[in-house]
Amino acid sequence: SFNFVDAPLHFVVAVLAREARRSFIVGPDVNGTVTLVTHEPAPVKQLFSLICQGQKQAIQATAGHGFLVVATRLPEVVPPADPGPEIDFQPRDVWTPSPLSDVLFAISTKMKLKLVLPRGFRAKAYLNLYQVPALTAAERLLAIHGYRCRVDNDQLVVEAL
């Protein structure tokens, strides 16, 4: 059972995603609070649906490829042909948004690639990644910010959509 009263939305997503043992990504533009009390077990997917419907802000959630993604816009993401090696990334503080440059650096290091970011790249997100394909994670993180990535020779290149 859960008992959230005026809890920050990203906090509730983090708790539910951990309960479901899922990696999660919450866009930094997602805000609001949640009051949710359950006395009996309920499917996490159903709870996420209720949470998104109950927000004043238009929020979308999708679960697939091992991720739960919550954002104000969810562009279609085509999983890469080669999703890359699995990566774990747990920020020190899951309650504040993480700079995506930190996550992308960890991904590029794991893949032995040089990271190339666009000038002024400052994207952030709430997240926690548990053994997920590196490039699939990068694509999902970047898409909600209007970016994508590609591997070009020995580089992981991030560019605008």
JSON list of C-alpha atoms in Angstrom, two decimals:
[
{"chain": "A", "resi": 1, "resn": "SER", "atom": "CA", "xyz": [0.00, 0.00, 0.00]},
{"chain": "A", "resi": 2, "resn": "PHE", "atom": "CA", "xyz": [1.08, 3.60, -0.55]},
{"chain": "A", "resi": 3, "resn": "ASN", "atom": "CA", "xyz": [0.33, 6.82, 1.29]},
{"chain": "A", "resi": 4, "resn": "PHE", "atom": "CA", "xyz": [1.44, 9.99, -0.51]},
{"chain": "A", "resi": 5, "resn": "VAL", "atom": "CA", "xyz": [0.03, 13.34, 0.58]},
{"chain": "A", "resi": 6, "resn": "ASP", "atom": "CA", "xyz": [1.03, 16.38, -1.51]},
{"chain": "A", "resi": 7, "resn": "ALA", "atom": "CA", "xyz": [4.24, 14.54, -2.45]},
{"chain": "A", "resi": 8, "resn": "PRO", "atom": "CA", "xyz": [6.31, 15.92, -5.36]},
{"chain": "A", "resi": 9, "resn": "LEU", "atom": "CA", "xyz": [5.42, 14.06, -8.55]},
{"chain": "A", "resi": 10, "resn": "HIS", "atom": "CA", "xyz": [9.01, 13.06, -9.34]},
{"chain": "A", "resi": 11, "resn": "PHE", "atom": "CA", "xyz": [9.32, 11.58, -5.82]},
{"chain": "A", "resi": 12, "resn": "VAL", "atom": "CA", "xyz": [6.20, 9.44, -6.31]},
{"chain": "A", "resi": 13, "resn": "VAL", "atom": "CA", "xyz": [7.43, 8.24, -9.70]},
{"chain": "A", "resi": 14, "resn": "ALA", "atom": "CA", "xyz": [10.80, 7.33, -8.15]},
{"chain": "A", "resi": 15, "resn": "VAL", "atom": "CA", "xyz": [9.20, 5.34, -5.33]},
{"chain": "A", "resi": 16, "resn": "LEU", "atom": "CA", "xyz": [6.78, 3.49, -7.63]},
{"chain": "A", "resi": 17, "resn": "ALA", "atom": "CA", "xyz": [9.49, 2.76, -10.19]},
{"chain": "A", "resi": 18, "resn": "ARG", "atom": "CA", "xyz": [11.76, 1.37, -7.49]},
{"chain": "A", "resi": 19, "resn": "GLU", "atom": "CA", "xyz": [8.88, -0.74, -6.16]},
{"chain": "A", "resi": 20, "resn": "ALA", "atom": "CA", "xyz": [8.38, -2.14, -9.67]},
{"chain": "A", "resi": 21, "resn": "ARG", "atom": "CA", "xyz": [12.17, -2.52, -10.12]},
{"chain": "A", "resi": 22, "resn": "ARG", "atom": "CA", "xyz": [12.11, -0.33, -13.21]},
{"chain": "A", "resi": 23, "resn": "SER", "atom": "CA", "xyz": [14.47, 2.29, -14.51]},
{"chain": "A", "resi": 24, "resn": "PHE", "atom": "CA", "xyz": [12.82, 5.69, -14.65]},
{"chain": "A", "resi": 25, "resn": "ILE", "atom": "CA", "xyz": [13.25, 9.03, -16.34]},
{"chain": "A", "resi": 26, "resn": "VAL", "atom": "CA", "xyz": [11.24, 12.10, -15.36]},
{"chain": "A", "resi": 27, "resn": "GLY", "atom": "CA", "xyz": [11.58, 15.25, -17.43]},
{"chain": "A", "resi": 28, "resn": "PRO", "atom": "CA", "xyz": [12.60, 18.34, -15.43]},
{"chain": "A", "resi": 29, "resn": "ASP", "atom": "CA", "xyz": [9.56, 20.21, -16.75]},
{"chain": "A", "resi": 30, "resn": "VAL", "atom": "CA", "xyz": [7.25, 17.79, -14.95]},
{"chain": "A", "resi": 31, "resn": "ASN", "atom": "CA", "xyz": [6.00, 19.35, -11.75]},
{"chain": "A", "resi": 32, "resn": "GLY", "atom": "CA", "xyz": [3.09, 19.07, -9.40]},
{"chain": "A", "resi": 33, "resn": "THR", "atom": "CA", "xyz": [2.13, 17.11, -6.34]},
{"chain": "A", "resi": 34, "resn": "VAL", "atom": "CA", "xyz": [0.37, 13.84, -5.78]},
{"chain": "A", "resi": 35, "resn": "THR", "atom": "CA", "xyz": [-2.00, 12.64, -3.09]},
{"chain": "A", "resi": 36, "resn": "LEU", "atom": "CA", "xyz": [-2.46, 8.91, -3.41]},
{"chain": "A", "resi": 37, "resn": "VAL", "atom": "CA", "xyz": [-3.55, 6.46, -0.75]},
{"chain": "A", "resi": 38, "resn": "THR", "atom": "CA", "xyz": [-3.96, 2.76, -1.48]},
{"chain": "A", "resi": 39, "resn": "HIS", "atom": "CA", "xyz": [-4.99, 0.26, 1.13]},
{"chain": "A", "resi": 40, "resn": "GLU", "atom": "CA", "xyz": [-4.50, -2.78, -1.06]},
{"chain": "A", "resi": 41, "resn": "PRO", "atom": "CA", "xyz": [-1.86, -3.65, -3.67]},
{"chain": "A", "resi": 42, "resn": "ALA", "atom": "CA", "xyz": [-2.50, -2.12, -7.09]},
{"chain": "A", "resi": 43, "resn": "PRO", "atom": "CA", "xyz": [-0.63, -2.57, -10.37]},
{"chain": "A", "resi": 44, "resn": "VAL", "atom": "CA", "xyz": [2.05, 0.10, -10.69]},
{"chain": "A", "resi": 45, "resn": "LYS", "atom": "CA", "xyz": [1.02, 0.78, -14.31]},
{"chain": "A", "resi": 46, "resn": "GLN", "atom": "CA", "xyz": [-2.52, 1.58, -13.13]},
{"chain": "A", "resi": 47, "resn": "LEU", "atom": "CA", "xyz": [-1.17, 3.90, -10.44]},
{"chain": "A", "resi": 48, "resn": "PHE", "atom": "CA", "xyz": [0.95, 5.78, -12.99]},
{"chain": "A", "resi": 49, "resn": "SER", "atom": "CA", "xyz": [-2.09, 6.21, -15.21]},
{"chain": "A", "resi": 50, "resn": "LEU", "atom": "CA", "xyz": [-4.09, 7.67, -12.31]},
{"chain": "A", "resi": 51, "resn": "ILE", "atom": "CA", "xyz": [-1.23, 9.99, -11.38]},
{"chain": "A", "resi": 52, "resn": "CYS", "atom": "CA", "xyz": [-0.90, 11.37, -14.92]},
{"chain": "A", "resi": 53, "resn": "GLN", "atom": "CA", "xyz": [-4.66, 11.89, -15.27]},
{"chain": "A", "resi": 54, "resn": "GLY", "atom": "CA", "xyz": [-4.82, 13.75, -11.95]},
{"chain": "A", "resi": 55, "resn": "GLN", "atom": "CA", "xyz": [-2.28, 16.43, -12.88]},
{"chain": "A", "resi": 56, "resn": "LYS", "atom": "CA", "xyz": [-3.09, 19.99, -13.94]},
{"chain": "A", "resi": 57, "resn": "GLN", "atom": "CA", "xyz": [-0.15, 19.84, -16.33]},
{"chain": "A", "resi": 58, "resn": "ALA", "atom": "CA", "xyz": [-0.45, 17.62, -19.42]},
{"chain": "A", "resi": 59, "resn": "ILE", "atom": "CA", "xyz": [1.78, 14.68, -18.58]},
{"chain": "A", "resi": 60, "resn": "GLN", "atom": "CA", "xyz": [2.39, 11.52, -20.52]},
{"chain": "A", "resi": 61, "resn": "ALA", "atom": "CA", "xyz": [3.90, 8.27, -19.29]},
{"chain": "A", "resi": 62, "resn": "THR", "atom": "CA", "xyz": [5.18, 5.32, -21.21]},
{"chain": "A", "resi": 63, "resn": "ALA", "atom": "CA", "xyz": [6.68, 2.05, -20.10]},
{"chain": "A", "resi": 64, "resn": "GLY", "atom": "CA", "xyz": [8.72, -0.01, -22.47]},
{"chain": "A", "resi": 65, "resn": "HIS", "atom": "CA", "xyz": [12.17, -1.33, -23.17]},
{"chain": "A", "resi": 66, "resn": "GLY", "atom": "CA", "xyz": [12.76, -1.51, -19.41]},
{"chain": "A", "resi": 67, "resn": "PHE", "atom": "CA", "xyz": [12.03, 2.18, -18.76]},
{"chain": "A", "resi": 68, "resn": "LEU", "atom": "CA", "xyz": [9.29, 4.24, -17.25]},
{"chain": "A", "resi": 69, "resn": "VAL", "atom": "CA", "xyz": [9.38, 7.70, -18.85]},
{"chain": "A", "resi": 70, "resn": "VAL", "atom": "CA", "xyz": [7.24, 10.60, -17.58]},
{"chain": "A", "resi": 71, "resn": "ALA", "atom": "CA", "xyz": [7.37, 13.91, -19.47]},
{"chain": "A", "resi": 72, "resn": "THR", "atom": "CA", "xyz": [5.23, 16.71, -20.84]},
{"chain": "A", "resi": 73, "resn": "ARG", "atom": "CA", "xyz": [6.00, 15.42, -24.34]},
{"chain": "A", "resi": 74, "resn": "LEU", "atom": "CA", "xyz": [7.07, 11.96, -25.41]},
{"chain": "A", "resi": 75, "resn": "PRO", "atom": "CA", "xyz": [8.45, 11.95, -28.92]},
{"chain": "A", "resi": 76, "resn": "GLU", "atom": "CA", "xyz": [8.48, 8.62, -30.72]},
{"chain": "A", "resi": 77, "resn": "VAL", "atom": "CA", "xyz": [11.81, 6.90, -30.12]},
{"chain": "A", "resi": 78, "resn": "VAL", "atom": "CA", "xyz": [13.01, 4.14, -32.39]},
{"chain": "A", "resi": 79, "resn": "PRO", "atom": "CA", "xyz": [15.30, 1.84, -30.42]},
{"chain": "A", "resi": 80, "resn": "PRO", "atom": "CA", "xyz": [18.77, 1.71, -31.95]},
{"chain": "A", "resi": 81, "resn": "ALA", "atom": "CA", "xyz": [19.69, -1.38, -34.00]},
{"chain": "A", "resi": 82, "resn": "ASP", "atom": "CA", "xyz": [22.58, -1.96, -31.60]},
{"chain": "A", "resi": 83, "resn": "PRO", "atom": "CA", "xyz": [21.37, -0.86, -28.15]},
{"chain": "A", "resi": 84, "resn": "GLY", "atom": "CA", "xyz": [24.89, -1.03, -26.71]},
{"chain": "A", "resi": 85, "resn": "PRO", "atom": "CA", "xyz": [26.10, -2.59, -23.48]},
{"chain": "A", "resi": 86, "resn": "GLU", "atom": "CA", "xyz": [24.02, -2.49, -20.32]},
{"chain": "A", "resi": 87, "resn": "ILE", "atom": "CA", "xyz": [24.65, 0.41, -18.00]},
{"chain": "A", "resi": 88, "resn": "ASP", "atom": "CA", "xyz": [23.78, 1.28, -14.43]},
{"chain": "A", "resi": 89, "resn": "PHE", "atom": "CA", "xyz": [23.52, 4.91, -13.42]},
{"chain": "A", "resi": 90, "resn": "GLN", "atom": "CA", "xyz": [22.25, 5.91, -10.02]},
{"chain": "A", "resi": 91, "resn": "PRO", "atom": "CA", "xyz": [22.86, 9.55, -9.20]},
{"chain": "A", "resi": 92, "resn": "ARG", "atom": "CA", "xyz": [23.94, 10.48, -5.69]},
{"chain": "A", "resi": 93, "resn": "ASP", "atom": "CA", "xyz": [20.73, 12.43, -5.18]},
{"chain": "A", "resi": 94, "resn": "VAL", "atom": "CA", "xyz": [17.75, 10.98, -7.02]},
{"chain": "A", "resi": 95, "resn": "TRP", "atom": "CA", "xyz": [15.57, 13.83, -5.71]},
{"chain": "A", "resi": 96, "resn": "THR", "atom": "CA", "xyz": [17.23, 16.54, -7.81]},
{"chain": "A", "resi": 97, "resn": "PRO", "atom": "CA", "xyz": [17.56, 16.47, -11.60]},
{"chain": "A", "resi": 98, "resn": "SER", "atom": "CA", "xyz": [20.82, 15.03, -12.89]},
{"chain": "A", "resi": 99, "resn": "PRO", "atom": "CA", "xyz": [22.77, 16.75, -15.66]},
{"chain": "A", "resi": 100, "resn": "LEU", "atom": "CA", "xyz": [22.42, 14.56, -18.75]},
{"chain": "A", "resi": 101, "resn": "SER", "atom": "CA", "xyz": [26.04, 15.34, -19.59]},
{"chain": "A", "resi": 102, "resn": "ASP", "atom": "CA", "xyz": [27.01, 13.19, -16.56]},
{"chain": "A", "resi": 103, "resn": "VAL", "atom": "CA", "xyz": [24.86, 10.28, -17.76]},
{"chain": "A", "resi": 104, "resn": "LEU", "atom": "CA", "xyz": [26.06, 10.59, -21.35]},
{"chain": "A", "resi": 105, "resn": "PHE", "atom": "CA", "xyz": [29.67, 10.71, -20.19]},
{"chain": "A", "resi": 106, "resn": "ALA", "atom": "CA", "xyz": [29.13, 7.46, -18.25]},
{"chain": "A", "resi": 107, "resn": "ILE", "atom": "CA", "xyz": [27.55, 5.89, -21.36]},
{"chain": "A", "resi": 108, "resn": "SER", "atom": "CA", "xyz": [30.31, 7.06, -23.70]},
{"chain": "A", "resi": 109, "resn": "THR", "atom": "CA", "xyz": [32.98, 5.85, -21.26]},
{"chain": "A", "resi": 110, "resn": "LYS", "atom": "CA", "xyz": [31.33, 2.44, -20.98]},
{"chain": "A", "resi": 111, "resn": "MET", "atom": "CA", "xyz": [31.27, 2.22, -24.80]},
{"chain": "A", "resi": 112, "resn": "LYS", "atom": "CA", "xyz": [34.84, 3.58, -25.11]},
{"chain": "A", "resi": 113, "resn": "LEU", "atom": "CA", "xyz": [33.63, 6.54, -27.18]},
{"chain": "A", "resi": 114, "resn": "LYS", "atom": "CA", "xyz": [34.43, 10.24, -27.08]},
{"chain": "A", "resi": 115, "resn": "LEU", "atom": "CA", "xyz": [31.37, 12.33, -26.13]},
{"chain": "A", "resi": 116, "resn": "VAL", "atom": "CA", "xyz": [30.48, 15.25, -28.40]},
{"chain": "A", "resi": 117, "resn": "LEU", "atom": "CA", "xyz": [27.81, 17.61, -27.01]},
{"chain": "A", "resi": 118, "resn": "PRO", "atom": "CA", "xyz": [26.23, 20.62, -28.69]},
{"chain": "A", "resi": 119, "resn": "ARG", "atom": "CA", "xyz": [27.31, 24.04, -27.45]},
{"chain": "A", "resi": 120, "resn": "GLY", "atom": "CA", "xyz": [25.30, 25.14, -24.41]},
{"chain": "A", "resi": 121, "resn": "PHE", "atom": "CA", "xyz": [23.92, 21.64, -23.69]},
{"chain": "A", "resi": 122, "resn": "ARG", "atom": "CA", "xyz": [22.41, 21.83, -20.19]},
{"chain": "A", "resi": 123, "resn": "ALA", "atom": "CA", "xyz": [19.62, 19.22, -20.19]},
{"chain": "A", "resi": 124, "resn": "LYS", "atom": "CA", "xyz": [18.64, 17.59, -16.88]},
{"chain": "A", "resi": 125, "resn": "ALA", "atom": "CA", "xyz": [16.23, 14.88, -15.74]},
{"chain": "A", "resi": 126, "resn": "TYR", "atom": "CA", "xyz": [15.26, 12.91, -12.68]},
{"chain": "A", "resi": 127, "resn": "LEU", "atom": "CA", "xyz": [16.39, 9.35, -13.30]},
{"chain": "A", "resi": 128, "resn": "ASN", "atom": "CA", "xyz": [17.69, 6.06, -12.08]},
{"chain": "A", "resi": 129, "resn": "LEU", "atom": "CA", "xyz": [18.93, 3.43, -14.53]},
{"chain": "A", "resi": 130, "resn": "TYR", "atom": "CA", "xyz": [19.31, -0.25, -13.66]},
{"chain": "A", "resi": 131, "resn": "GLN", "atom": "CA", "xyz": [21.05, -2.49, -16.20]},
{"chain": "A", "resi": 132, "resn": "VAL", "atom": "CA", "xyz": [19.53, -0.92, -19.29]},
{"chain": "A", "resi": 133, "resn": "PRO", "atom": "CA", "xyz": [20.94, -0.78, -22.82]},
{"chain": "A", "resi": 134, "resn": "ALA", "atom": "CA", "xyz": [23.19, 2.28, -22.96]},
{"chain": "A", "resi": 135, "resn": "LEU", "atom": "CA", "xyz": [22.14, 3.74, -26.33]},
{"chain": "A", "resi": 136, "resn": "THR", "atom": "CA", "xyz": [18.45, 3.07, -25.70]},
{"chain": "A", "resi": 137, "resn": "ALA", "atom": "CA", "xyz": [18.79, 4.97, -22.40]},
{"chain": "A", "resi": 138, "resn": "ALA", "atom": "CA", "xyz": [20.57, 7.84, -24.14]},
{"chain": "A", "resi": 139, "resn": "GLU", "atom": "CA", "xyz": [17.88, 8.08, -26.84]},
{"chain": "A", "resi": 140, "resn": "ARG", "atom": "CA", "xyz": [15.06, 8.15, -24.28]},
{"chain": "A", "resi": 141, "resn": "LEU", "atom": "CA", "xyz": [16.80, 10.75, -22.12]},
{"chain": "A", "resi": 142, "resn": "LEU", "atom": "CA", "xyz": [17.62, 12.98, -25.06]},
{"chain": "A", "resi": 143, "resn": "ALA", "atom": "CA", "xyz": [14.26, 12.73, -26.87]},
{"chain": "A", "resi": 144, "resn": "ILE", "atom": "CA", "xyz": [12.28, 14.47, -24.12]},
{"chain": "A", "resi": 145, "resn": "HIS", "atom": "CA", "xyz": [14.69, 17.40, -24.49]},
{"chain": "A", "resi": 146, "resn": "GLY", "atom": "CA", "xyz": [14.59, 17.60, -28.29]},
{"chain": "A", "resi": 147, "resn": "TYR", "atom": "CA", "xyz": [17.90, 15.82, -28.93]},
{"chain": "A", "resi": 148, "resn": "ARG", "atom": "CA", "xyz": [19.10, 12.51, -30.28]},
{"chain": "A", "resi": 149, "resn": "CYS", "atom": "CA", "xyz": [22.42, 10.70, -30.42]},
{"chain": "A", "resi": 150, "resn": "ARG", "atom": "CA", "xyz": [24.37, 8.63, -32.89]},
{"chain": "A", "resi": 151, "resn": "VAL", "atom": "CA", "xyz": [27.63, 6.72, -32.91]},
{"chain": "A", "resi": 152, "resn": "ASP", "atom": "CA", "xyz": [30.00, 8.10, -35.52]},
{"chain": "A", "resi": 153, "resn": "ASN", "atom": "CA", "xyz": [33.30, 6.22, -35.67]},
{"chain": "A", "resi": 154, "resn": "ASP", "atom": "CA", "xyz": [34.73, 6.57, -32.17]},
{"chain": "A", "resi": 155, "resn": "GLN", "atom": "CA", "xyz": [32.32, 9.31, -31.01]},
{"chain": "A", "resi": 156, "resn": "LEU", "atom": "CA", "xyz": [28.93, 9.50, -29.33]},
{"chain": "A", "resi": 157, "resn": "VAL", "atom": "CA", "xyz": [27.47, 12.59, -31.00]},
{"chain": "A", "resi": 158, "resn": "VAL", "atom": "CA", "xyz": [24.50, 14.43, -29.46]},
{"chain": "A", "resi": 159, "resn": "GLU", "atom": "CA", "xyz": [22.51, 16.67, -31.82]},
{"chain": "A", "resi": 160, "resn": "ALA", "atom": "CA", "xyz": [19.17, 18.47, -31.98]},
{"chain": "A", "resi": 161, "resn": "LEU", "atom": "CA", "xyz": [16.22, 16.57, -33.45]}
]
